[in-house]
Coordinates of C-alpha atoms and ligand atoms in Angstrom, one line a residue:
M6 CA 89.7 155.3 170.3
G7 CA 89.8 152.0 168.5
W8 CA 86.1 151.4 169.1
V9 CA 83.0 153.2 167.9
T10 CA 80.1 151.5 169.5
A11 CA 80.1 148.6 172.0
P12 CA 83.4 147.8 173.7
R13 CA 85.2 144.5 173.2
L14 CA 87.2 143.1 176.0
R15 CA 89.0 139.8 176.6
I16 CA 90.5 137.5 179.2
A17 CA 93.7 136.0 177.9
P18 CA 94.9 133.3 180.3
S19 CA 97.9 131.1 179.6
P20 CA 97.3 127.5 180.4
T21 CA 99.2 126.8 183.6
G22 CA 97.2 124.0 185.0
Y23 CA 95.2 126.1 187.5
F24 CA 93.2 129.3 187.4
H25 CA 95.0 132.0 189.4
I26 CA 93.1 134.3 191.7
G27 CA 94.6 137.2 189.8
T28 CA 93.4 135.9 186.5
A29 CA 89.9 135.4 188.0
R30 CA 89.9 139.0 189.3
T31 CA 91.0 140.3 185.8
A32 CA 88.3 138.2 184.1
L33 CA 85.7 139.6 186.5
F34 CA 86.6 143.2 185.8
N35 CA 86.7 142.7 182.1
W36 CA 83.3 140.8 182.2
L37 CA 81.7 143.5 184.3
Y38 CA 82.8 146.3 182.0
A39 CA 81.7 144.4 178.9
R40 CA 78.3 143.4 180.4
Q41 CA 77.6 146.9 181.7
R42 CA 77.9 148.4 178.3
G43 CA 76.4 145.7 176.1
G44 CA 79.9 144.9 174.9
T45 CA 81.6 141.6 174.0
F46 CA 83.7 139.5 176.3
V47 CA 86.2 137.3 174.5
L48 CA 88.0 134.2 175.8
R49 CA 91.5 133.8 174.3
V50 CA 93.8 131.1 175.4
E51 CA 97.4 132.2 175.2
D52 CA 99.0 128.9 174.6
T53 CA 102.1 129.9 172.6
D54 CA 104.2 127.9 175.1
R55 CA 103.7 124.4 173.6
A56 CA 105.1 122.6 176.6
R57 CA 102.2 123.9 178.7
N58 CA 99.5 123.4 176.1
R59 CA 97.5 120.5 177.5
D60 CA 93.9 119.8 176.9
E61 CA 93.1 119.4 180.6
H62 CA 94.5 122.8 181.3
I63 CA 92.2 124.3 178.7
A64 CA 89.2 122.5 180.1
G65 CA 90.2 123.9 183.5
I66 CA 90.1 127.5 182.3
E67 CA 86.6 127.1 180.9
A68 CA 85.4 125.3 184.0
A69 CA 86.7 128.0 186.3
L70 CA 85.1 130.8 184.3
R71 CA 81.8 128.9 184.2
W72 CA 82.0 128.2 187.9
L73 CA 82.4 131.9 188.6
G74 CA 79.5 132.7 186.3
L75 CA 81.7 134.7 183.9
D76 CA 80.2 133.7 180.6
W77 CA 82.0 134.7 177.4
D78 CA 80.6 135.6 174.0
E79 CA 83.4 134.6 171.7
G80 CA 86.0 132.0 171.8
P81 CA 87.9 130.2 173.1
Y82 CA 90.4 131.2 170.5
F83 CA 93.7 129.4 170.7
Q84 CA 96.9 131.1 169.9
S85 CA 98.4 127.7 169.0
Q86 CA 96.0 127.6 166.1
R87 CA 96.8 131.0 164.7
G88 CA 100.5 130.5 163.8
P89 CA 100.3 131.9 160.2
L90 CA 98.9 135.2 161.4
Y91 CA 101.9 135.7 163.7
A92 CA 104.4 134.5 161.1
E93 CA 102.9 137.1 158.7
A94 CA 103.3 139.9 161.3
I95 CA 106.9 138.9 162.0
E96 CA 107.7 139.0 158.3
K97 CA 106.2 142.4 158.0
L98 CA 108.2 143.7 161.0
L99 CA 111.4 142.2 159.6
A100 CA 110.7 143.7 156.1
G101 CA 110.1 147.1 157.6
G102 CA 113.2 147.1 159.8
S103 CA 111.2 147.2 163.1
A104 CA 112.5 143.8 164.0
Y105 CA 115.8 142.0 163.4
A106 CA 117.4 138.6 163.8
C107 CA 119.6 137.9 166.8
A108 CA 122.1 135.1 167.0
C109 CA 123.0 135.5 170.7
S110 CA 122.3 132.6 173.0
P111 CA 120.8 133.4 176.4
E112 CA 124.2 132.6 177.9
D113 CA 125.9 135.3 175.6
V114 CA 123.3 137.8 176.6
Q115 CA 123.8 137.1 180.3
A116 CA 127.6 137.0 180.1
R117 CA 127.7 140.5 178.4
A118 CA 125.2 141.9 180.9
R119 CA 127.3 140.6 183.8
A120 CA 130.6 142.0 182.2
A121 CA 128.9 145.4 181.8
G122 CA 127.9 145.3 185.5
N123 CA 124.2 145.6 184.7
K124 CA 122.1 145.1 187.7
T125 CA 119.0 144.1 185.6
P126 CA 120.4 141.8 183.0
G127 CA 118.8 142.5 179.6
Y128 CA 119.6 142.5 176.0
D129 CA 122.2 145.0 174.9
G130 CA 121.2 145.3 171.2
H131 CA 124.3 143.5 170.0
C132 CA 122.8 142.2 166.8
R133 CA 120.7 145.2 165.9
D134 CA 122.7 146.3 162.9
L135 CA 124.3 143.1 161.8
A136 CA 121.6 142.4 159.3
L137 CA 121.5 138.7 160.1
A138 CA 119.1 136.5 158.2
P139 CA 116.2 135.4 160.4
T140 CA 117.0 131.7 159.9
H141 CA 116.0 128.8 162.2
G142 CA 118.0 128.9 165.4
R143 CA 117.9 132.7 165.6
V144 CA 115.4 134.7 167.7
V145 CA 113.8 137.8 166.3
R146 CA 113.7 141.0 168.4
L147 CA 111.8 144.2 168.3
R148 CA 113.9 147.2 167.6
T149 CA 113.2 149.9 170.2
P150 CA 114.3 153.6 170.0
D151 CA 117.3 154.7 172.0
E152 CA 116.0 158.2 172.6
G153 CA 112.9 159.8 173.9
E154 CA 110.2 158.5 176.1
S155 CA 107.5 156.0 175.8
A156 CA 104.2 157.1 177.4
Y157 CA 100.6 155.9 177.5
D158 CA 97.5 156.8 179.4
D159 CA 96.2 154.3 181.8
L160 CA 92.6 154.4 183.2
V161 CA 93.9 153.3 186.5
Y162 CA 97.5 154.6 186.7
G163 CA 97.2 157.8 184.7
Q164 CA 100.2 158.7 182.5
V165 CA 102.7 155.9 182.5
S166 CA 106.1 156.7 181.0
K167 CA 109.5 155.2 180.6
P168 CA 112.6 156.4 178.8
F169 CA 113.1 154.3 175.6
A170 CA 116.7 153.7 176.7
N171 CA 115.3 151.5 179.4
V172 CA 113.0 149.5 177.1
Q173 CA 115.0 146.5 175.9
D174 CA 114.7 144.9 172.5
L175 CA 112.4 142.0 173.6
A176 CA 112.2 138.8 171.6
I177 CA 109.1 138.3 169.6
R178 CA 110.0 135.0 168.0
K179 CA 111.8 132.1 169.5
S180 CA 114.8 130.5 167.9
N181 CA 112.6 127.6 166.8
G182 CA 110.3 129.9 164.9
D183 CA 107.5 130.0 167.5
P184 CA 105.9 133.4 168.2
L185 CA 106.3 134.8 171.7
F186 CA 103.7 136.2 174.0
L187 CA 104.2 139.9 173.3
L188 CA 103.8 139.5 169.5
A189 CA 100.8 137.1 169.6
N190 CA 99.1 139.3 172.3
V191 CA 99.3 142.4 170.1
V192 CA 98.4 140.7 166.8
D193 CA 95.3 139.1 168.5
D194 CA 94.2 142.3 170.2
S195 CA 94.1 144.0 166.8
D196 CA 92.6 141.0 164.9
M197 CA 89.9 140.6 167.6
A198 CA 89.2 144.4 167.6
I199 CA 89.8 144.6 171.4
S200 CA 88.9 148.1 172.5
H201 CA 90.0 147.9 176.2
V202 CA 93.0 145.9 177.5
V203 CA 92.3 145.3 181.2
R204 CA 95.0 143.2 182.8
G205 CA 97.4 142.8 185.7
S206 CA 99.9 145.6 186.4
D207 CA 102.7 143.0 186.0
H208 CA 102.2 143.8 182.3
M209 CA 102.6 147.6 182.6
D210 CA 106.2 147.4 181.3
N211 CA 105.2 145.2 178.4
T212 CA 102.8 147.9 177.3
H213 CA 105.6 150.1 176.1
S214 CA 106.8 147.3 173.7
Y215 CA 103.2 146.5 172.9
L216 CA 102.6 150.0 171.6
L217 CA 105.8 150.0 169.6
L218 CA 104.7 146.8 167.9
W219 CA 101.1 148.0 167.5
N220 CA 102.4 151.1 165.6
A221 CA 105.0 149.3 163.6
L222 CA 102.3 146.9 162.4
G223 CA 100.2 150.0 161.3
Y224 CA 97.2 148.9 163.3
G225 CA 95.7 152.4 163.8
P226 CA 94.4 153.7 167.1
A227 CA 95.5 151.5 170.0
P228 CA 93.2 150.1 172.7
V229 CA 92.5 151.8 176.0
F230 CA 94.6 150.4 178.8
A231 CA 93.6 149.7 182.4
H232 CA 96.1 147.9 184.6
L233 CA 94.9 146.3 187.8
P234 CA 96.9 146.5 191.0
L235 CA 99.0 143.7 192.2
I236 CA 97.5 141.2 194.7
N237 CA 99.5 140.6 197.8
N238 CA 99.0 138.1 200.6
D239 CA 98.1 139.2 204.1
A240 CA 101.8 139.5 204.9
G241 CA 102.2 142.1 202.2
K242 CA 104.1 139.8 199.8
K243 CA 103.1 139.2 196.2
L244 CA 100.8 136.2 195.9
S245 CA 102.9 133.2 194.8
K246 CA 102.0 129.7 193.9
R247 CA 104.5 128.2 196.3
R248 CA 103.5 130.2 199.3
D249 CA 99.9 130.9 198.9
K250 CA 96.8 129.1 197.8
V251 CA 96.3 130.9 194.5
A252 CA 94.2 128.4 192.5
I253 CA 90.5 129.1 192.2
E254 CA 90.0 125.4 192.0
D255 CA 91.3 125.0 195.6
Y256 CA 88.5 127.3 196.8
R257 CA 85.9 125.4 194.7
D258 CA 87.1 122.1 196.2
A259 CA 87.1 123.6 199.7
G260 CA 83.4 124.3 199.3
Y261 CA 83.3 128.0 198.7
L262 CA 80.2 129.4 197.0
P263 CA 81.1 130.8 193.6
E264 CA 78.9 133.9 194.1
A265 CA 80.8 134.6 197.4
V266 CA 84.2 134.2 195.7
R267 CA 83.1 136.5 192.9
N268 CA 82.0 139.0 195.5
Y269 CA 85.4 138.8 197.3
L270 CA 87.3 139.1 194.0
A271 CA 85.5 142.4 193.2
L272 CA 86.9 143.9 196.3
L273 CA 90.5 143.2 195.2
G274 CA 91.1 146.7 193.8
W275 CA 87.6 148.0 193.8
A276 CA 85.1 149.0 196.4
P277 CA 81.4 149.9 196.1
G278 CA 82.0 153.3 197.6
D279 CA 81.6 152.5 201.3
D280 CA 82.9 149.8 203.6
R281 CA 80.4 147.3 202.5
E282 CA 81.8 143.8 201.9
I283 CA 78.7 142.1 200.5
V284 CA 78.0 143.3 197.0
T285 CA 75.6 141.5 194.7
V286 CA 76.4 141.1 191.1
E287 CA 73.7 143.6 190.2
E288 CA 75.3 146.2 192.5
M289 CA 78.7 145.5 190.9
M290 CA 77.1 145.9 187.5
A291 CA 75.6 149.2 188.5
G292 CA 78.6 150.7 190.3
F293 CA 81.8 149.3 188.8
R294 CA 84.0 151.8 187.1
L295 CA 87.6 151.1 185.8
E296 CA 88.5 154.7 186.8
D297 CA 87.7 153.8 190.4
V298 CA 90.1 150.9 190.6
K299 CA 92.8 151.6 193.2
R300 CA 96.5 151.7 192.4
S301 CA 97.8 150.3 195.6
P302 CA 98.2 146.6 195.9
A303 CA 95.1 144.7 196.9
I304 CA 95.4 142.3 199.9
F305 CA 94.1 138.8 199.4
D306 CA 93.1 137.5 202.8
E307 CA 91.5 134.1 202.9
R308 CA 89.9 134.8 206.3
K309 CA 88.1 137.7 204.8
M310 CA 86.9 135.6 201.9
Q311 CA 85.7 133.0 204.5
S312 CA 83.7 135.6 206.3
V313 CA 82.1 136.8 203.0
N314 CA 81.4 133.1 202.2
S315 CA 79.8 132.5 205.5
E316 CA 77.5 135.5 205.0
Y317 CA 76.4 134.0 201.7
L318 CA 75.9 130.6 203.4
R319 CA 73.7 132.1 206.1
G320 CA 71.7 134.0 203.5
L321 CA 70.6 130.7 201.8
S322 CA 67.3 129.2 202.6
S323 CA 67.7 125.9 204.3
E324 CA 66.4 124.1 201.3
V325 CA 68.9 125.7 199.1
F326 CA 71.7 125.1 201.6
V327 CA 70.9 121.4 201.5
E328 CA 70.8 121.4 197.8
R329 CA 74.2 123.2 197.5
T330 CA 75.9 120.9 200.0
Q331 CA 74.5 117.8 198.3
K332 CA 75.6 119.0 194.9
W333 CA 79.1 119.7 196.1
L334 CA 79.4 116.3 197.8
E335 CA 78.0 114.4 194.8
E336 CA 80.4 115.9 192.4
R337 CA 83.3 114.6 194.5
W338 CA 81.7 111.4 195.5
A339 CA 80.6 110.1 192.1
P340 CA 84.1 109.4 190.7
I341 CA 85.4 107.7 193.9
A342 CA 82.3 105.7 195.0
P343 CA 82.9 102.7 192.7
L344 CA 86.3 102.3 194.2
V345 CA 85.1 101.9 197.7
Q346 CA 81.9 100.1 197.0
Q347 CA 83.7 96.7 196.8
R348 CA 85.6 97.3 200.1
A349 CA 83.1 98.7 202.5
R350 CA 80.7 96.8 204.8
T351 CA 78.4 99.8 205.5
L352 CA 77.7 103.1 203.9
S353 CA 79.4 104.9 206.7
E354 CA 82.5 102.9 206.2
A355 CA 82.4 103.7 202.5
L356 CA 82.3 107.4 203.3
A357 CA 85.1 107.1 205.9
M358 CA 87.3 105.5 203.2
A359 CA 87.0 108.5 201.0
D360 CA 87.0 111.3 203.6
F361 CA 90.4 112.5 202.5
L362 CA 88.8 113.8 199.3
F363 CA 86.4 116.0 201.2
L364 CA 88.3 117.2 204.2
P365 CA 90.4 120.3 203.9
E366 CA 93.3 118.7 205.9
V367 CA 94.6 115.2 205.6
P368 CA 93.0 113.0 208.4
L369 CA 96.4 111.8 209.5
D370 CA 96.7 108.5 211.4
S371 CA 99.8 109.3 213.4
A372 CA 100.4 105.8 214.7
Q373 CA 100.5 104.5 211.1
W374 CA 102.6 107.4 210.1
Q375 CA 105.3 106.8 212.7
K376 CA 105.3 103.1 212.0
E377 CA 105.8 103.6 208.2
V378 CA 108.5 106.3 208.8
A379 CA 110.4 104.0 211.0
R380 CA 110.1 101.1 208.6
Q381 CA 110.9 102.8 205.4
P382 CA 114.3 104.5 205.2
A383 CA 113.5 105.9 201.7
F384 CA 110.3 107.6 202.9
G385 CA 111.7 111.1 202.3
A386 CA 113.3 110.1 199.0
I387 CA 110.1 108.7 197.7
L388 CA 108.1 111.9 198.6
D389 CA 110.8 114.0 197.0
G390 CA 110.7 111.9 193.9
A391 CA 106.9 112.1 193.7
I392 CA 107.0 115.9 194.2
E393 CA 109.4 116.2 191.4
R394 CA 107.8 113.8 188.9
Y395 CA 104.1 114.1 189.3
P396 CA 103.8 117.6 187.8
E397 CA 105.2 116.2 184.6
V398 CA 102.9 113.2 184.2
E399 CA 99.6 113.0 182.5
W400 CA 97.1 112.9 185.4
T401 CA 95.7 109.4 185.0
A402 CA 95.9 106.4 187.3
E403 CA 98.1 104.4 184.8
A404 CA 100.6 107.2 184.3
L405 CA 100.7 107.9 188.1
Q406 CA 101.4 104.3 188.8
A407 CA 104.2 104.2 186.2
A408 CA 105.7 107.4 187.6
T409 CA 105.5 105.9 191.2
V410 CA 107.3 102.8 190.0
A411 CA 110.1 104.9 188.6
V412 CA 110.3 107.0 191.8
G413 CA 110.5 103.8 193.8
E414 CA 113.3 102.4 191.6
K415 CA 115.3 105.6 191.9
A416 CA 114.9 105.5 195.7
G417 CA 116.0 101.9 195.9
V418 CA 112.5 100.6 196.5
P419 CA 111.6 98.5 193.4
Q420 CA 108.4 97.0 194.9
L421 CA 105.4 99.1 194.0
G422 CA 103.5 98.2 197.2
K423 CA 106.4 99.6 199.3
A424 CA 107.0 102.6 197.1
Q425 CA 103.4 103.7 197.2
A426 CA 103.1 103.5 201.0
P427 CA 104.6 106.9 201.8
V428 CA 102.6 108.5 199.0
R429 CA 99.4 107.0 200.4
L430 CA 100.1 108.1 203.9
A431 CA 101.0 111.6 202.8
V432 CA 97.9 112.1 200.6
T433 CA 95.2 110.1 202.4
G434 CA 96.6 110.1 206.0
R435 CA 96.2 106.3 206.2
S436 CA 98.0 103.1 205.1
V437 CA 94.9 101.4 203.7
G438 CA 92.1 102.7 201.5
P439 CA 90.8 102.7 198.0
P440 CA 93.2 102.1 195.1
L441 CA 95.8 104.9 195.4
F442 CA 96.3 106.0 191.8
E443 CA 92.7 106.2 191.0
S444 CA 92.3 108.3 194.2
L445 CA 95.1 110.6 193.2
A446 CA 93.5 111.0 189.8
V447 CA 90.3 112.2 191.5
L448 CA 92.2 114.4 194.0
G449 CA 94.0 116.3 191.3
L450 CA 97.6 117.4 190.9
D451 CA 97.4 120.5 193.1
R452 CA 95.9 119.0 196.2
T453 CA 98.2 115.9 195.8
L454 CA 101.3 118.1 195.6
E455 CA 100.2 120.2 198.5
R456 CA 99.8 117.2 200.7
L457 CA 103.1 115.6 199.5
R458 CA 104.9 118.8 200.4
A459 CA 103.2 119.1 203.8
A460 CA 104.2 115.5 204.5
R461 CA 107.8 116.3 203.4
D462 CA 107.8 119.2 205.8
R463 CA 106.4 117.1 208.6
L464 CA 109.2 114.6 208.1
G465 CA 112.0 117.1 208.3
R466 CA 115.3 116.7 206.6
Ligands
LIG14 N1 98.6 135.6 178.9 C1 98.8 136.8 179.6 C2 98.7 136.5 181.1 O1 98.1 135.5 181.5 C3 97.7 137.8 179.3 C4 98.2 139.2 179.3 C5 97.1 140.2 178.8 O2 96.0 140.1 179.3 O3 97.4 140.9 177.9 O4 99.2 137.2 181.9
LIG15 ZN1 122.1 139.2 169.5

């Protein structure tokens, strides 16, 4: 074992702009294990992909963990700030012959795989023995054995093995010199003395390459692995951002209680030993064991989470219930209130102007919708443009306005007032209301996109 006394675990999210249900479940299991044994729970942000590395994404990770009550002891550490450590490891691997430079473009790799009739296109080892210099513009790959078998013990899945012939030479450094996930992940687990790697089973294959790297870097005994089962939706399909509501933030915004969400997450792969669905955090702490995690995919069913949530709601005293609803409302009301204050004649009117922020579904005014659809031939083109552009903009009112102007121009609607009308209807359900871009800024990217897409579907092609 790589640990002598208290275990060290980590949650290592990549900044994606939202906190995935699966990441939350992984964080919970790591946290439970660390807390049960007086261990340490580390937060490490895996932001090697510079394009995604945005401050608000990182703030979102911390906010989601705090909301779920999963406190961490160390970090956040940022991979983007640890470049020299990774460069040094890559040097060492190159010098020892465990890694090599590769001059193939992704197109070359694909073309050869296709020509060879490979069903799962991967890298064929073309540059392995060419002794190319690891110059800028070339990726660096891990050399994997051709013979024998890779095997490791997993606390959940038992012995996991794979013939080395099926483990491809994965890239560990990009052609621009940036380290890749696999390398940074291994270097950090060693540097942070992680004793248990508890993560999604989508990483099970990576673990073979992980261990090759670990050993090539001479790190000594490797951590213990526990891979957690996939999470499927209630139709048995793998949870996906496009199809399913996978962001923890969506449930926070919909008014779930964090303790109920945490309870439900614990049931995604683990059970307290009977059919009980309500498990307090103390009971989890007492009963949770990695060895008891199930291998079969867990099913995420929002209705089930709703029923757990309603149990928690009923369990609150009425004073606490009032407090919790008020707090939820206030957090959402504070940023939008100044925008409606100048426009409303009464308090109830003020609330009605901002109801789209609180309601789970858009309060659609269908008469106005039909009128606007009939009047604006570019309605669909504007929605398409917004759906395409908004994910790329900095989420501020000014940037959203500029993006909407650009969308309008492309759709042949240069006047901002006209270009924003379809967006306003899609997102707020009405054609009048508080300033649109400030409202979108409060609503957030995910909910905005979800509503734009729903409107696009409603419109048809
Ligand atoms: N950044 C990886 C992910 O989000 C972490 C994998 C790991 O926990 O090792 O999937
Ligand atoms: Zn190559």
